[in-house]
Amino acid sequence: QGQLVESGGGLVQAGGSLRLSCAASGRTFSSYAMGWFRQAPGQEREFVAAITWSGGSTYYADSVKGRFTISRHNAENTVYLQMNSLEPEDTAVYYCAARRGYSWSWDKASSYEYDYWGQGTQVTVSS
């Protein structure tokens, strides 16, 4: 069984930056597409970003486009989310997810498409 573990969350002031990491273990995730989602209190889980197995293509939610960057380092079995110009509205628990397969033709924003999930890391942005 594969496992995903997020880290890098914390408290930051508005306008600041954080880099989240998602470390995979138990299997090689180099053939998996990876995604980040977030969930604020009382709200549904929301798509943030996704990246192909190779890192060659990425996809972002409009709300984070231009501010967040997803990347991956397959040799280290790790995916990153660089978050810049953070806003209080970005406050949420951030989750890493993995979808097996090489295809990029699927609904990347749907949580149902993903096969593995991490436990999440809290990001709090103060105004």
PDB file of C-alpha atoms in Angstrom, residues 10-110:
ATOM      1  CA  GLY A  10       2.122  26.575   9.249  1.00  0.00           C
ATOM      2  CA  LEU A  11       1.133  30.117  10.097  1.00  0.00           C
ATOM      3  CA  VAL A  12       2.130  32.913   7.736  1.00  0.00           C
ATOM      4  CA  GLN A  13       1.134  36.528   7.244  1.00  0.00           C
ATOM      5  CA  ALA A  14      -0.770  37.641   4.182  1.00  0.00           C
ATOM      6  CA  GLY A  15       1.607  38.193   1.288  1.00  0.00           C
ATOM      7  CA  GLY A  16       3.999  35.556   2.569  1.00  0.00           C
ATOM      8  CA  SER A  17       5.062  32.216   1.131  1.00  0.00           C
ATOM      9  CA  LEU A  18       5.095  28.565   2.112  1.00  0.00           C
ATOM     10  CA  ARG A  19       6.265  25.416   0.373  1.00  0.00           C
ATOM     11  CA  LEU A  20       4.353  22.236   1.010  1.00  0.00           C
ATOM     12  CA  SER A  21       5.887  18.823   0.437  1.00  0.00           C
ATOM     13  CA  CYS A  22       4.225  15.471  -0.148  1.00  0.00           C
ATOM     14  CA  ALA A  23       6.454  12.472   0.423  1.00  0.00           C
ATOM     15  CA  ALA A  24       5.326   9.161  -1.008  1.00  0.00           C
ATOM     16  CA  SER A  25       6.310   5.805   0.405  1.00  0.00           C
ATOM     17  CA  GLY A  26       5.350   2.162   0.077  1.00  0.00           C
ATOM     18  CA  ARG A  27       5.315   2.294  -3.707  1.00  0.00           C
ATOM     19  CA  THR A  28       6.786   4.319  -6.519  1.00  0.00           C
ATOM     20  CA  PHE A  29       4.522   7.163  -7.524  1.00  0.00           C
ATOM     21  CA  SER A  30       6.515   8.144 -10.586  1.00  0.00           C
ATOM     22  CA  SER A  31       3.768   6.689 -12.812  1.00  0.00           C
ATOM     23  CA  TYR A  32       1.032   8.566 -10.953  1.00  0.00           C
ATOM     24  CA  ALA A  33      -0.411  11.982 -11.585  1.00  0.00           C
ATOM     25  CA  MET A  34      -0.390  14.020  -8.396  1.00  0.00           C
ATOM     26  CA  GLY A  35      -2.685  16.694  -7.084  1.00  0.00           C
ATOM     27  CA  TRP A  36      -3.223  19.120  -4.234  1.00  0.00           C
ATOM     28  CA  PHE A  37      -6.589  19.875  -2.704  1.00  0.00           C
ATOM     29  CA  ARG A  38      -7.616  22.006   0.248  1.00  0.00           C
ATOM     30  CA  GLN A  39     -10.506  22.151   2.660  1.00  0.00           C
ATOM     31  CA  ALA A  40     -11.468  25.092   4.825  1.00  0.00           C
ATOM     32  CA  PRO A  41     -13.715  24.665   7.889  1.00  0.00           C
ATOM     33  CA  GLY A  42     -17.325  24.130   6.890  1.00  0.00           C
ATOM     34  CA  GLN A  43     -16.493  23.942   3.198  1.00  0.00           C
ATOM     35  CA  GLU A  44     -16.101  21.164   0.656  1.00  0.00           C
ATOM     36  CA  ARG A  45     -12.726  19.918  -0.443  1.00  0.00           C
ATOM     37  CA  GLU A  46     -11.459  22.124  -3.266  1.00  0.00           C
ATOM     38  CA  PHE A  47      -9.029  21.377  -6.081  1.00  0.00           C
ATOM     39  CA  VAL A  48      -5.816  23.419  -6.097  1.00  0.00           C
ATOM     40  CA  ALA A  49      -3.345  21.983  -8.626  1.00  0.00           C
ATOM     41  CA  ALA A  50      -2.321  18.825 -10.487  1.00  0.00           C
ATOM     42  CA  ILE A  51       0.752  17.581 -12.317  1.00  0.00           C
ATOM     43  CA  THR A  52       1.396  14.729 -14.748  1.00  0.00           C
ATOM     44  CA  TRP A  53       3.524  11.723 -13.884  1.00  0.00           C
ATOM     45  CA  SER A  54       6.476  13.275 -15.726  1.00  0.00           C
ATOM     46  CA  GLY A  55       5.942  16.838 -14.523  1.00  0.00           C
ATOM     47  CA  GLY A  56       5.517  17.921 -18.119  1.00  0.00           C
ATOM     48  CA  SER A  57       2.040  19.370 -17.671  1.00  0.00           C
ATOM     49  CA  THR A  58       0.308  21.164 -14.834  1.00  0.00           C
ATOM     50  CA  TYR A  59      -3.200  22.398 -14.144  1.00  0.00           C
ATOM     51  CA  TYR A  60      -4.382  24.984 -11.603  1.00  0.00           C
ATOM     52  CA  ALA A  61      -7.552  26.275 -10.079  1.00  0.00           C
ATOM     53  CA  ASP A  62      -8.261  29.837 -11.168  1.00  0.00           C
ATOM     54  CA  SER A  63      -8.072  31.001  -7.569  1.00  0.00           C
ATOM     55  CA  VAL A  64      -4.380  30.099  -7.277  1.00  0.00           C
ATOM     56  CA  LYS A  65      -3.149  30.525 -10.831  1.00  0.00           C
ATOM     57  CA  GLY A  66      -0.091  32.775 -10.934  1.00  0.00           C
ATOM     58  CA  ARG A  67       0.508  32.436  -7.187  1.00  0.00           C
ATOM     59  CA  PHE A  68       0.994  28.679  -6.641  1.00  0.00           C
ATOM     60  CA  THR A  69       3.348  26.293  -8.446  1.00  0.00           C
ATOM     61  CA  ILE A  70       3.181  22.514  -8.352  1.00  0.00           C
ATOM     62  CA  SER A  71       6.308  20.477  -9.105  1.00  0.00           C
ATOM     63  CA  ARG A  72       7.661  16.998  -8.495  1.00  0.00           C
ATOM     64  CA  HIS A  73      10.953  15.208  -8.022  1.00  0.00           C
ATOM     65  CA  ASN A  74      10.336  11.585  -9.010  1.00  0.00           C
ATOM     66  CA  ALA A  75      13.761  10.385  -7.904  1.00  0.00           C
ATOM     67  CA  GLU A  76      12.826  11.511  -4.388  1.00  0.00           C
ATOM     68  CA  ASN A  77       9.183  10.427  -4.683  1.00  0.00           C
ATOM     69  CA  THR A  78       8.136  13.917  -3.629  1.00  0.00           C
ATOM     70  CA  VAL A  79       5.672  16.515  -4.883  1.00  0.00           C
ATOM     71  CA  TYR A  80       5.789  20.188  -3.911  1.00  0.00           C
ATOM     72  CA  LEU A  81       3.384  23.096  -3.803  1.00  0.00           C
ATOM     73  CA  GLN A  82       5.073  26.483  -3.716  1.00  0.00           C
ATOM     74  CA  MET A  83       2.581  29.059  -2.468  1.00  0.00           C
ATOM     75  CA  ASN A  84       3.350  32.749  -2.893  1.00  0.00           C
ATOM     76  CA  SER A  85       1.338  35.909  -2.228  1.00  0.00           C
ATOM     77  CA  LEU A  86      -0.767  34.034   0.265  1.00  0.00           C
ATOM     78  CA  GLU A  87      -4.152  35.434   1.227  1.00  0.00           C
ATOM     79  CA  PRO A  88      -6.353  34.758   4.260  1.00  0.00           C
ATOM     80  CA  GLU A  89      -8.710  32.945   1.886  1.00  0.00           C
ATOM     81  CA  ASP A  90      -5.985  30.343   1.338  1.00  0.00           C
ATOM     82  CA  THR A  91      -6.359  29.170   4.934  1.00  0.00           C
ATOM     83  CA  ALA A  92      -7.255  25.470   4.872  1.00  0.00           C
ATOM     84  CA  VAL A  93      -5.995  21.964   5.406  1.00  0.00           C
ATOM     85  CA  TYR A  94      -4.022  21.013   2.303  1.00  0.00           C
ATOM     86  CA  TYR A  95      -4.107  17.445   1.022  1.00  0.00           C
ATOM     87  CA  CYS A  96      -1.880  15.624  -1.407  1.00  0.00           C
ATOM     88  CA  ALA A  97      -3.428  12.997  -3.707  1.00  0.00           C
ATOM     89  CA  ALA A  98      -2.246  10.491  -6.311  1.00  0.00           C
ATOM     90  CA  ARG A  99      -3.933   9.007  -9.367  1.00  0.00           C
ATOM     91  CA  ARG A 100      -2.423   5.957 -11.038  1.00  0.00           C
ATOM     92  CA  GLY A 101      -1.791   6.015 -14.772  1.00  0.00           C
ATOM     93  CA  TYR A 102      -0.128   8.077 -17.479  1.00  0.00           C
ATOM     94  CA  SER A 103      -3.253   9.621 -18.982  1.00  0.00           C
ATOM     95  CA  TRP A 104      -3.912  13.335 -18.589  1.00  0.00           C
ATOM     96  CA  SER A 105      -7.444  13.140 -20.025  1.00  0.00           C
ATOM     97  CA  TRP A 106      -9.608  13.083 -16.917  1.00  0.00           C
ATOM     98  CA  ASP A 107     -11.272  15.492 -14.530  1.00  0.00           C
ATOM     99  CA  LYS A 108      -8.291  16.653 -12.494  1.00  0.00           C
ATOM    100  CA  ALA A 109     -10.468  18.764 -10.223  1.00  0.00           C
ATOM    101  CA  SER A 110     -12.589  15.805  -9.108  1.00  0.00           C
TER     102      SER A 110
END
